[in-house]
Coordinates of C-alpha atoms in Angstrom, one line a residue:
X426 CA 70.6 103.1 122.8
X427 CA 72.9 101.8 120.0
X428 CA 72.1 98.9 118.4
X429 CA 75.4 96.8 118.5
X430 CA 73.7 93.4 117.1
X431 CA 74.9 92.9 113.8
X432 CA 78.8 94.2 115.0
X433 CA 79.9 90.7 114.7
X434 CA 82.7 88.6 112.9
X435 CA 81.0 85.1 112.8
X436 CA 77.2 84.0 114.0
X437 CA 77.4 80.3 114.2
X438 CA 75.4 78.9 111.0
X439 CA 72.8 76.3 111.2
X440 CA 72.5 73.4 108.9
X441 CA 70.0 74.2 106.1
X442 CA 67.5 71.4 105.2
X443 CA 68.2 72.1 102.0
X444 CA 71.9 73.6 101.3
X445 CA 73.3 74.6 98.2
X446 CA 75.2 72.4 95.7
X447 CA 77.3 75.3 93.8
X448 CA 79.5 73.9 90.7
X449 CA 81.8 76.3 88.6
X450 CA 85.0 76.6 86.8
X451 CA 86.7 78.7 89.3
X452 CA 85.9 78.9 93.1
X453 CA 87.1 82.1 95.6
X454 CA 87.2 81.9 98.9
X455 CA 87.0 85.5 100.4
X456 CA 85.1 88.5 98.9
X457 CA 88.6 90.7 99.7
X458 CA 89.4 92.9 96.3
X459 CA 91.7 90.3 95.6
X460 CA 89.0 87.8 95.2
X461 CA 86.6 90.7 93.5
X462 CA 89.7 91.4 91.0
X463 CA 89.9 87.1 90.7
X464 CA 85.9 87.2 89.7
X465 CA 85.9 90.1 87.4
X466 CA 89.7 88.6 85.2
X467 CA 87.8 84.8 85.3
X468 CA 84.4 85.9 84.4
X469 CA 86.4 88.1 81.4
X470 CA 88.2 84.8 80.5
X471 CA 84.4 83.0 80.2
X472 CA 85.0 81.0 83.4
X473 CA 82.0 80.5 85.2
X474 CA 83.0 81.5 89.1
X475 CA 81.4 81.9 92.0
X476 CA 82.7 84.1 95.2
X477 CA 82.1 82.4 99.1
X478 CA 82.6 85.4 101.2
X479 CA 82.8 84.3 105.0
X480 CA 81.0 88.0 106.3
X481 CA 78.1 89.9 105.1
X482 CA 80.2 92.2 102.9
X483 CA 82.4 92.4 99.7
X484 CA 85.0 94.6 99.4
X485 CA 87.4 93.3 102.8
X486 CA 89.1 96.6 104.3
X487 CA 88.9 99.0 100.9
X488 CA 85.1 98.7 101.7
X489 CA 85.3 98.8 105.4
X490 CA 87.6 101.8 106.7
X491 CA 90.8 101.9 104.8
X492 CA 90.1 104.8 102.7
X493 CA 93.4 106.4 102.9
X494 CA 94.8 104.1 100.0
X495 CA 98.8 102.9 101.1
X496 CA 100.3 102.4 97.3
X497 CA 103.8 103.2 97.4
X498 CA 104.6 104.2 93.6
X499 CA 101.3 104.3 91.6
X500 CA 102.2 103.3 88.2
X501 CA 103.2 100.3 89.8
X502 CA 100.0 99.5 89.6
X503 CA 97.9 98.2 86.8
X504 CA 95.1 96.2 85.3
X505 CA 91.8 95.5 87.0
X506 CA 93.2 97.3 90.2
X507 CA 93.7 100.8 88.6
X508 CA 90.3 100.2 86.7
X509 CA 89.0 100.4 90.2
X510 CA 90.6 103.6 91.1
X511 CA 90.0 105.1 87.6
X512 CA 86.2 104.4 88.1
X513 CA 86.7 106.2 91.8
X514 CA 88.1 109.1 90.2
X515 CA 84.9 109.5 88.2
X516 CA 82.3 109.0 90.6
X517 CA 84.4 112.0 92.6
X518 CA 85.4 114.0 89.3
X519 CA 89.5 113.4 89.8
X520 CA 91.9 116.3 88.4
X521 CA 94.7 113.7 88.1
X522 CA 96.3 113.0 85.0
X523 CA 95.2 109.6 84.4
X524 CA 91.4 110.2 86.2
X525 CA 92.0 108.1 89.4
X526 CA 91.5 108.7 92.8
X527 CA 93.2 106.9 95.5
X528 CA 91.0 108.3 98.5
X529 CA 87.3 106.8 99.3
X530 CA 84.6 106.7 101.4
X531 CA 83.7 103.1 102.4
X532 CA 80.0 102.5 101.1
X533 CA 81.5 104.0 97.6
X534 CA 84.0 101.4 97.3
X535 CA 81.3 98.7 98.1
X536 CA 79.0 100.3 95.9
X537 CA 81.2 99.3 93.0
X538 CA 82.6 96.1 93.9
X539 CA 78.8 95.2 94.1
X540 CA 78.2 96.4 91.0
X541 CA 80.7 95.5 89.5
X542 CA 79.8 91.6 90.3
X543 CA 76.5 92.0 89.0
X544 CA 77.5 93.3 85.3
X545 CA 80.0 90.8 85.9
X546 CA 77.1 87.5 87.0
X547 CA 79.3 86.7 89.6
X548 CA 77.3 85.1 92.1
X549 CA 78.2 86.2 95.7
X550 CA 77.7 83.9 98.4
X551 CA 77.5 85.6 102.4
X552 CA 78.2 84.1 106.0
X553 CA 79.5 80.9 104.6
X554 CA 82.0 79.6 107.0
X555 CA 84.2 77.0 105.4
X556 CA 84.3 74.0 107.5
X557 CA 85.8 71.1 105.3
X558 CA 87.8 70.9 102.1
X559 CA 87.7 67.6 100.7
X560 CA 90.8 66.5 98.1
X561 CA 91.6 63.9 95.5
X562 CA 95.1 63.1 93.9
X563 CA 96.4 66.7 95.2
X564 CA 93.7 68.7 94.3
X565 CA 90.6 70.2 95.9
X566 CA 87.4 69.1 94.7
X567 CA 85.4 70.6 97.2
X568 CA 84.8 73.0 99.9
X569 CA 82.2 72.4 102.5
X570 CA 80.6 75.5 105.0
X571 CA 79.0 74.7 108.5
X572 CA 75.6 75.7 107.1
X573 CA 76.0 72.7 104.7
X574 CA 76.6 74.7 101.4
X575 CA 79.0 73.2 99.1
X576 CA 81.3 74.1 96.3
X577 CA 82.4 72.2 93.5
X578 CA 85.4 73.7 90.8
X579 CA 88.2 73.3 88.9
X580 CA 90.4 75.5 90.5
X581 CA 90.0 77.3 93.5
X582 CA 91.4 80.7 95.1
X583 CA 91.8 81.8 98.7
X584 CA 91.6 85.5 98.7
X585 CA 91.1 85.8 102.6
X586 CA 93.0 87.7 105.0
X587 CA 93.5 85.0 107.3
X588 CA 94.5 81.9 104.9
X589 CA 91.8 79.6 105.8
X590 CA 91.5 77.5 102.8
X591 CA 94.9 77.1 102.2
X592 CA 95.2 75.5 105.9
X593 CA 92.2 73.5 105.5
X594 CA 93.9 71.8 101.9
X595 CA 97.3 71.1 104.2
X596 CA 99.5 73.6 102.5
X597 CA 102.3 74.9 104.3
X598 CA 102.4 78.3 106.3
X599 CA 103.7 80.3 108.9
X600 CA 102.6 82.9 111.3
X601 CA 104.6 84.9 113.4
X602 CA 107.8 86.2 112.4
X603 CA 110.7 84.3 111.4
X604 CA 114.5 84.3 113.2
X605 CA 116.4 86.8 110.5
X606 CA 118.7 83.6 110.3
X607 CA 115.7 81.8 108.1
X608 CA 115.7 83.8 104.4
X609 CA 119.3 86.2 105.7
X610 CA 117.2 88.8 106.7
X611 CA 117.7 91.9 108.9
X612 CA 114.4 93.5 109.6
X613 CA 112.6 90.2 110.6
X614 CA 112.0 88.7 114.2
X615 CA 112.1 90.4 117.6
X616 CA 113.2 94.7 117.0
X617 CA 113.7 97.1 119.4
X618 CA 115.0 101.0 119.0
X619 CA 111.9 101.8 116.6
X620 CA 112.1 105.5 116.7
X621 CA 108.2 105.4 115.6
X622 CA 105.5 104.4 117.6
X623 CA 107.0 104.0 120.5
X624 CA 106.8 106.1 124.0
X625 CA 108.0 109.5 124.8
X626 CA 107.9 109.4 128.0
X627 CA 108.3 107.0 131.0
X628 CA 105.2 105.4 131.8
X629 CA 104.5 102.8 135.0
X630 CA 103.6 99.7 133.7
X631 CA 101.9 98.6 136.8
X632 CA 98.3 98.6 138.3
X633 CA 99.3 100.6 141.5
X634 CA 102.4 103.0 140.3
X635 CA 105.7 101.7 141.4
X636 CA 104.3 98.1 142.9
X637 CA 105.0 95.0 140.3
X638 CA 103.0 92.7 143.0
X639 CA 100.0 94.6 142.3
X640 CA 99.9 93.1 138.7
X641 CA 100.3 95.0 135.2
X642 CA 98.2 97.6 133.3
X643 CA 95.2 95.8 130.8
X644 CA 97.8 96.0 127.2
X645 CA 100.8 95.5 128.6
X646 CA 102.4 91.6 129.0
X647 CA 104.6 90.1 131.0
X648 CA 106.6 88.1 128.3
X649 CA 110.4 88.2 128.1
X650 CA 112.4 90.3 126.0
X651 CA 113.8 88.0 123.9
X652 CA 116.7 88.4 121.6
X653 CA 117.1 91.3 118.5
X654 CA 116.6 88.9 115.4
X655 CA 114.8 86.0 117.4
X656 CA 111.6 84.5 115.4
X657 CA 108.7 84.0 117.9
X658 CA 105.0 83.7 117.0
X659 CA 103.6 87.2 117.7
X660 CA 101.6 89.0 115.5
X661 CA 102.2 92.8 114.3
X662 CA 98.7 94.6 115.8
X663 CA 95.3 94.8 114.7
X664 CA 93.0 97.7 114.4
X665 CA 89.8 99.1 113.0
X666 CA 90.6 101.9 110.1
X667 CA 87.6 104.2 111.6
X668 CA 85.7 106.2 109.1
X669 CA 85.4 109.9 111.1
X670 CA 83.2 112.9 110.3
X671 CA 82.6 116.3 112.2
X672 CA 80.3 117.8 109.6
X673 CA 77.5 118.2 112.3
X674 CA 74.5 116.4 110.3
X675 CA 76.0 113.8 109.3
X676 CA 77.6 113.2 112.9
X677 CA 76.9 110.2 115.2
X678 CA 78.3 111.1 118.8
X679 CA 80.6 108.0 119.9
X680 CA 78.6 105.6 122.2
X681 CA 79.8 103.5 124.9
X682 CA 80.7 100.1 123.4
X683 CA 79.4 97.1 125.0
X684 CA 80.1 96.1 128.7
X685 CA 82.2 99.5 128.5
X686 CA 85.5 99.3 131.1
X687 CA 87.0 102.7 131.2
X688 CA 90.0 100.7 133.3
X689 CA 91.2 99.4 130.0
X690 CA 92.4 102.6 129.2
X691 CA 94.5 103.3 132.5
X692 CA 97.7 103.2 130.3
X693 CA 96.8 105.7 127.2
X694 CA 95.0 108.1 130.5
X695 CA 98.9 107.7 132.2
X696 CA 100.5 108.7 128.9
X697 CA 98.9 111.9 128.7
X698 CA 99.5 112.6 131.9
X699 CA 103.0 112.2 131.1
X700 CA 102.6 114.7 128.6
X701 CA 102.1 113.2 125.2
X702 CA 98.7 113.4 123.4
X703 CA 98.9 111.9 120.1
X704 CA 97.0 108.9 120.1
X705 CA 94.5 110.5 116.8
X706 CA 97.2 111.9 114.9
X707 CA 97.2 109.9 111.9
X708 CA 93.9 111.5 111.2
X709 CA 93.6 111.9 107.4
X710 CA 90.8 113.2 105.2
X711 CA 88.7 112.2 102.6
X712 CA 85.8 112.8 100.8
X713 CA 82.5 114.2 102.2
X714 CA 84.4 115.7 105.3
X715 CA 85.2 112.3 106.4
X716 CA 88.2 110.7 107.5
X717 CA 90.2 107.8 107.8
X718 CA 91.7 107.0 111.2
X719 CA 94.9 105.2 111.7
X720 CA 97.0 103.9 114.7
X721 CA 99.8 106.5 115.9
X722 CA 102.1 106.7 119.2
X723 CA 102.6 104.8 121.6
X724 CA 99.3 104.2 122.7
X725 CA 96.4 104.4 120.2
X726 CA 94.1 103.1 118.0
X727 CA 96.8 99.3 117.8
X728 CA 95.8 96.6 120.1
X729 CA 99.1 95.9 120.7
X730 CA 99.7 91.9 121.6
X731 CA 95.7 91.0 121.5
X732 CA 95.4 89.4 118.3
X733 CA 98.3 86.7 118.6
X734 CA 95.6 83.7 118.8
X735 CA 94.1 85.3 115.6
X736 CA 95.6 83.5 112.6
X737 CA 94.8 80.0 113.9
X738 CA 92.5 80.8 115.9
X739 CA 88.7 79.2 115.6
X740 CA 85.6 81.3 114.6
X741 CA 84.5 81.8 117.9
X742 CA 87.9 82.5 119.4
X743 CA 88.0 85.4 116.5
X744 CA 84.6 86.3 117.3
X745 CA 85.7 86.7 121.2
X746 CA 89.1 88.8 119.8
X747 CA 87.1 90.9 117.1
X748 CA 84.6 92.2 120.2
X749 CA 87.9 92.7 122.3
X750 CA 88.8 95.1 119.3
X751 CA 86.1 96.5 119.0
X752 CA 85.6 97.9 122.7
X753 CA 89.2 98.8 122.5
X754 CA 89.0 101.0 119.3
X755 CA 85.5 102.2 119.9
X756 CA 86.2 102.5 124.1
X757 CA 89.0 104.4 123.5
X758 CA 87.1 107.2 121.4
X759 CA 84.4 107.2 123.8
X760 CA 86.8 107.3 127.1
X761 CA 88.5 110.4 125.3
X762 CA 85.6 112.2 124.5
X763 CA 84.0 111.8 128.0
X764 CA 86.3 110.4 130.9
X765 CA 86.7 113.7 133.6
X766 CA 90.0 112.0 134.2
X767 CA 90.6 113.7 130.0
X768 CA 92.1 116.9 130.0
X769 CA 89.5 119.0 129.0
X770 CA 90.7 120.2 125.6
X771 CA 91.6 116.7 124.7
X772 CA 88.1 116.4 125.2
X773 CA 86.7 118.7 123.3
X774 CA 88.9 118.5 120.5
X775 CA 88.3 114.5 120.3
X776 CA 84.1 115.3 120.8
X777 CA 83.8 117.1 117.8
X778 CA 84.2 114.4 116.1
X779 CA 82.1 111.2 115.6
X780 CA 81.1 108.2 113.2
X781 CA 79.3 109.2 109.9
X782 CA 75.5 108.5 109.9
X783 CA 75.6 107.3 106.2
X784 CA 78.4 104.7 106.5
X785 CA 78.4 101.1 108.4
X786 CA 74.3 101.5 108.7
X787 CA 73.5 98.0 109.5
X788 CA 76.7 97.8 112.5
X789 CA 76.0 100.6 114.0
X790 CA 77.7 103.2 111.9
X791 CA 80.7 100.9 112.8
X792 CA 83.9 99.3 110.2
X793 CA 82.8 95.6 109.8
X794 CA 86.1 94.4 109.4
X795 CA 88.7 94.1 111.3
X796 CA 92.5 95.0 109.9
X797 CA 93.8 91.8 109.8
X798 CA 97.0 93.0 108.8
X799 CA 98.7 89.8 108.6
X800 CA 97.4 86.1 109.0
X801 CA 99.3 83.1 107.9
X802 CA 101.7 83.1 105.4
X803 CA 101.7 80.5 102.7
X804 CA 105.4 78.9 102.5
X805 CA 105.9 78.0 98.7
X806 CA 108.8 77.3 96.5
X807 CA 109.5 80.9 96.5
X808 CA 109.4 83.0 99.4
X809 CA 109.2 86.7 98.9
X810 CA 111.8 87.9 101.6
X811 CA 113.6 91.3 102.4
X812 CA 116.4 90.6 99.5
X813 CA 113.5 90.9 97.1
X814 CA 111.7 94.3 98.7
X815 CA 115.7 95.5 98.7
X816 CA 116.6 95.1 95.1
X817 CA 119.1 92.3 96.1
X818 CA 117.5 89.5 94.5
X819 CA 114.6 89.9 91.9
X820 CA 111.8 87.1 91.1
X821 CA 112.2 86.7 86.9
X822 CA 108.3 85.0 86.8
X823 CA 106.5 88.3 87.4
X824 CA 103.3 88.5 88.2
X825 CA 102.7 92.3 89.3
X826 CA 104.6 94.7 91.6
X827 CA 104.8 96.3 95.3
X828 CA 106.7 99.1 96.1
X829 CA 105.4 100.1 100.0
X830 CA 107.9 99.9 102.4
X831 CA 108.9 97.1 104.4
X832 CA 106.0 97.5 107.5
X833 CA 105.3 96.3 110.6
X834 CA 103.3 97.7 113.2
X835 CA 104.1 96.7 117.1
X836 CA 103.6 93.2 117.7
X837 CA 104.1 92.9 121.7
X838 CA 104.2 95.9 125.1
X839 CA 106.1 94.9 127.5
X840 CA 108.2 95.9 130.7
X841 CA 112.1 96.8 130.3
X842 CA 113.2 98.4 133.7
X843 CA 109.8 99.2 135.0
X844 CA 108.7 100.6 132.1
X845 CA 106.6 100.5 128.9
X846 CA 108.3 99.3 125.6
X847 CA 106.7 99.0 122.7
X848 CA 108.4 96.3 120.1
X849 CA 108.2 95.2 116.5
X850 CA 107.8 98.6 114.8
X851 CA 109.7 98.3 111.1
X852 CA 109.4 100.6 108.5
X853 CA 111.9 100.6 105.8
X854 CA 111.6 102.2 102.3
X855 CA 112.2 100.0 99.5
X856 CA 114.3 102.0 96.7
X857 CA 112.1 100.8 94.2
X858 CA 109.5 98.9 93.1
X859 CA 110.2 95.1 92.9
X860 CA 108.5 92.2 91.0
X861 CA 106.8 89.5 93.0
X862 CA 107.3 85.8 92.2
X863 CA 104.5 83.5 90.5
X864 CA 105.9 80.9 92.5
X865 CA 105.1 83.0 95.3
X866 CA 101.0 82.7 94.9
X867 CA 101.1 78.6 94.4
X868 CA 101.8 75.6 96.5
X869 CA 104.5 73.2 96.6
X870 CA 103.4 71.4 94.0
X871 CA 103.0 68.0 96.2
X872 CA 100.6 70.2 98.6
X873 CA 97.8 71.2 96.3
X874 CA 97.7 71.2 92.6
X875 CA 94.6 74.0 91.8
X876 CA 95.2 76.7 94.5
X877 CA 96.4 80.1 94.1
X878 CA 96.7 82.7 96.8
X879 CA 97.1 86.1 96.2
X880 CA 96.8 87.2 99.9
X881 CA 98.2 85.1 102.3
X882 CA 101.1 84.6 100.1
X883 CA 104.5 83.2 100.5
X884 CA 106.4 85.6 102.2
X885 CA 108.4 86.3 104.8
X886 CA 107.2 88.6 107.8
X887 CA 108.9 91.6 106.7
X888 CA 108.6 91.3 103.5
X889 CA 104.8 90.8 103.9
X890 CA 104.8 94.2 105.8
X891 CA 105.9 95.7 102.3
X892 CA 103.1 93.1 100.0
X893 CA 100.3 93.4 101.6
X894 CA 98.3 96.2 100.4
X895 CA 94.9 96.4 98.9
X896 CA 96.2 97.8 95.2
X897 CA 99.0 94.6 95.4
X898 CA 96.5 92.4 95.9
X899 CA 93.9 93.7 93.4
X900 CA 97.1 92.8 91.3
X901 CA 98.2 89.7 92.6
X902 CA 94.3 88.4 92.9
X903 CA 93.8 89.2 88.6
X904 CA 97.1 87.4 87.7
X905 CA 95.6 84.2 90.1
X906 CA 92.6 84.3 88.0
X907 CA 94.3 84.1 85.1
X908 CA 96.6 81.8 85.6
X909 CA 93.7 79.4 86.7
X910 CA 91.9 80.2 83.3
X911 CA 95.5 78.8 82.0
X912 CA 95.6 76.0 83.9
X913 CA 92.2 74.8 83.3
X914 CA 92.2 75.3 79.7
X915 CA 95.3 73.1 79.1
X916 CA 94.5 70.5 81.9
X917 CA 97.9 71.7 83.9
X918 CA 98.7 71.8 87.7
X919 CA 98.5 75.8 88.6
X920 CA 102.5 75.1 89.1
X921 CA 103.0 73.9 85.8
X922 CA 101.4 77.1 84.2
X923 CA 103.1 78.4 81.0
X924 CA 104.9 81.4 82.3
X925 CA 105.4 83.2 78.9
X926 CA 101.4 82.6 77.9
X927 CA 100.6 83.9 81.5
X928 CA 102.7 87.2 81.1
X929 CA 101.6 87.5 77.5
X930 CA 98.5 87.4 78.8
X931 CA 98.5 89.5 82.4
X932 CA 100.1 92.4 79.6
X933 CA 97.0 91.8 77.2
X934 CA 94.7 92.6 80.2
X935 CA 96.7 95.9 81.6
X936 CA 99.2 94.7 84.2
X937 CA 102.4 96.3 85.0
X938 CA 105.4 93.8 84.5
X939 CA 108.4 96.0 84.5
X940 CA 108.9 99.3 85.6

C-alpha cells in the first residue's frame, strides 16, 4: 500500500509556545529559484537574509518535475541563473560549449539549491504559512505565519508562484485574463481556433451519449462561450510535470491514487475511442533514463478549468484543489495502465512505464509541487504586455530578458454544438528576445515602498505566458536582490532605486542586458 501522507500542499500549523523572532536585512517569501537566486545575490552583497518557504522543499518546480528546461534563446540568460545550469553541466559532464546543461533530474536540482544555501548561510525556513503582514508609512515591517513565527527586515521579496505577500501588503493585481481592449493586445482574453491542444475528433460531452438532461462529463463545464477578446477570470490549467522512468530497477508501478474514481476519466476513455491516443506524447527524456512528462492533446495530463479558485483561493481550498490534481494526474496514469475499458496496447505501452524509486521519496515517489503556471499578477507602473514580447515597444530600465513565446495553456472545456471544445490555447513566437521593465518587479510607489516581485510580476496574461519561466525568474529574482541591496544601502524606496548604479551593478554580477 502507498503511503500518500506527506502528498500534501498545506497541513494546518499549530501555534508554537515559543515561535521564532527572525530579523534580517532582506526577507523572501517563497523558496522558488527566484527567491534561491534573491538569497545567493543578497548574501554576495553582505545582506544578512533569510528565506520563508511555505512547503517542505526549495527549489519550486526546477526541483519538483520540470526537468525539461523551457528557455527560449539561451544566451538570454545570465548571472546567477546560468551559474546554476553551468554547475548542472558539471555534475552530468556537459559537451556544450559553455559547460551547461539545461536538462535535470529533480533531487539534482534540489541537491544544489540546498547546497548552495548552506555555503551561502542562508537560513531556510519550512511550512511557514504567512498569515499577516503588518505595515508602517508604506512599508512592510513584518510578516507573521499561522504557527506564530515572525519576520522582521528591511526589504522584503515575494518569490512565490501564487503572489501571496504581495496581496497580503495591498498591492494591486489581477488574475484571469484581461479583455485585449486593456494594454491593445490581440492574444489576450477568451481564444478559440487553437490548432494545438485541442480535439481531433468529435467527442459527446454528456454523461449518457446524446442526452444533455443526463448532466456533463467530470472536466467539461457548462459556462458560456463568451466573446473572442473578452477578459474573464479563468485560469490557463495546472498540472504536475511527472518525473517517469522505465529502467526496470529503478521502477515504481503507478498506484491507485486516493479514493481512486476511474469515472473521472470517462472523457479521455471516449477520445480514444474516437481514435486519438496522445494524451503522453510530450514525453521527453532526461538523465538516468528518466523523463519529464508534459500535458499534450486534447485530453491529458491539464486539468483543464479546475484550478480557477486557485490564485485567491485559501490554504485549505488549495489543499482540496492540489488533491483534486493530484488524483487527476496520477488517476489518469493508473486508469491507462489498468482500466479493461484501455485498448490493450495503450496499456502495455503506458505500463512500462512508472515513477522513479529515487525521486520524490518522502511523497510517495510523487512531484511535490504543483505547476502553478500562473497566479496573480502584480499591476505596477509598468505592465509587461504583448507590444513588449512583439518588439513593438521595448522597457529602457532593463533588468534581464525572456525570449519564450507568448503561452497559454487551455483555460476552460466546454460544449459548442454538443461537443467538446477546448479554449485558451496561445502560443506565439516572439521574434526575439525582449528586455523586461524594472518597473515591472515594484509596486506603485503609494502601495508598498520595500517589495519587489520577481514572479508574480506585472504583466499582462499573455505576456506572462511568454515571462514566466524558471531561467527568467532566476534572472528577474538576482536583479530584485540587488536592487534591495541598493535601496537599503542609500535609505531609498525600491521605486526610487538608481537605475544606472543597478545596471552597472546587475553587469558587474553576470547579467545579460542587451542582446
Amino acid at each position: 500500500m502507498t503511503d500518500f501522507t506527506n502528498l500534501r500542499y498545506y497541513v494546518p500549523a499549530a501555534k508554537q509556545e515559543r515561535p521564532e523572532q527572525v530579523s534580517a536585512d532582506l526577507c523572501i517569501y517563497g523558496g522558488s529559484p527566484a527567491g534561491i537566486a534573491a538569497a545567493l545575490q543578497a548574501s554576495r552583497m553582505g545582506l544578512r537574509v533569510v528565506i520563508a518557504e511555505f512547503g517542505r522543499h526549495l527549489g519550486g518546480l526546477t526541483a519538483s518535475g520540470l526537468g525539461r528546461t523551457d528557455f527560449g534563446r539561451k544566451y538570454s540568460i545570465g548571472g546567477i541563473a546560468r551559474e546554476f545550469y553551468q554547475t548542472l553541466g558539471r555534475h552530468y559532464g556537459s559537451d556544450e560549449e559553455d559547460g551547461t546543461a539545461w536538462f535535470m533530474e529533480p533531487h539534482v536540482a534540489e541537491t544544489i539549491f540546498v547546497r548552495w544555501m548552506d555555503e551561502a548561510g542562508v537560513p531556510v525556513y519550512f511550512e511557514q504559512h504567512l498569515a499577516k503582514v503588518e505595515k508602517r508609512d508604506g512599508k512592510i515591517v513584518q510578516i507573521e505565519m499561522e504557527n506564530g513565527n515572525v519576520f522582521r527586515a528591511g526589504a522584503f521579496i515575494d518569490a512565490t508562484y501564487e503572489g501571496d505577500l504581495l496581496a497580503r501588503a495591498g498591492v494591486s493585481y489581477a488574475v484571469g485574463r484581461e479583455a485585449n481592449t486593456v494594454y491593445k493586445e490581440t492574444w489576450n482574453g477568451i481564444q478559440f481556433g487553437s490548432p494545438h491542444h485541442t480535439f481531433r475528433a468529435w467527442v459527446d460531452p454528456f454523461v449518457k451519449e446524446g442526452k444533455p438532461d443526463s448532466g456533463l462529463l467530470y472536466g467539461v463545464s457548462d459556462a458560456a462561450p463568451g466573446i473572442q477578446g473578452q477578459g474573464d477570470r479563468s485560469v490557463q490549467a495546472y498540472n504536475f510535470r511527472i518525473c517517469l522512468t522505465d529502467a526496470p530497477d529503478n521502477r515504481v508501478a503507478f498506484p491507485a491514487p486516493p479514493n481512486y474514481d476511474p469515472s473521472k476519466f470517462t472523457l479521455l476513455s471516449r477520445y480514444i475511442r474516437a481514435g486519438v491516443w496522445d494524451a503522453l506524447t510530450l514525453h521527453k527524456p532526461m538523465p538516468k533514463a528518466k523523463t519529464d512528462l508534459n500535458n499534450f492533446g486534447a485530453v491529458s495530463t491539464d486539468h483543464i478549468g479546475m484550478n480557477h479558485d486557485w490564485p485567491e483561493g485559501d490554504y485549505a481550498t488549495r489543499e482540496r484543489l492540489f488533491q483534486e490534481h493530484v488524483h487527476y494526474n496520477l488517476g489518469m496514469l493508473y486508469f491507462l495502465a489498468n482500466d479493461e475499458s484501455v485498448p490493450r496496447a495503450i496499456r502495455e505501452e503506458v505500463g512500462r512505464w512508472g515513477l522513479p524509486a529515487d525521486e520524490f521519496t518522502s511523497t510517495a515517489n510523487w512531484p511535490h509541487y504543483l505547476y502553478v503556471r500562473e497566479g496573480r499578477r502584480m499591476i505596477g507602473d509598468v505592465v509587461m504586455n504583448q507590444n513588449h514580447c512583439l518588439g513593438y515597444q521595448a522597457a529602457e530600465d532593463t533588468i534581464g530578458f525572456a525570449s519564450y513565446g507568448m503561452d497559454s495553456h487551455n483555460c476552460r472545456r466546454i460544449v459548442l454544438d454538443g461537443r467538446c471544445v477546448n479554449e485558451g490555447d496561445v502560443e506565439i513566437p516572439v521574434p526575439a528576445p525582449y528586455p523586461i521593465s524594472y518597473r515591472a518587479i515594484v509596486p506603485k510607489g503609494d502601495e508598498c515602498t520595500n517589495l519587489l516581485v520577481p514572479v508574480c510580476l506585472s504583466a499582462s496574461h499573455i505576456a506572462y505566458g511568454s515571462i514566466r519561466m524558471e531561467p527568467v525568474f532566476m534572472v528577474l529574482g538576482q536583479s530584485a536582490a540587488t536592487a534591495a541591496a541598493l535601496a537599503l544601502a542609500d535609505g531609498r524606496a525600491v521605486q526610487d532605486v538608481d537605475y544606472a548604479r543597478l545596471r552597472q551593478r546587475l553587469l558587474a554580477d553576470g547579467q545579460i542586458l542587451s542582446v
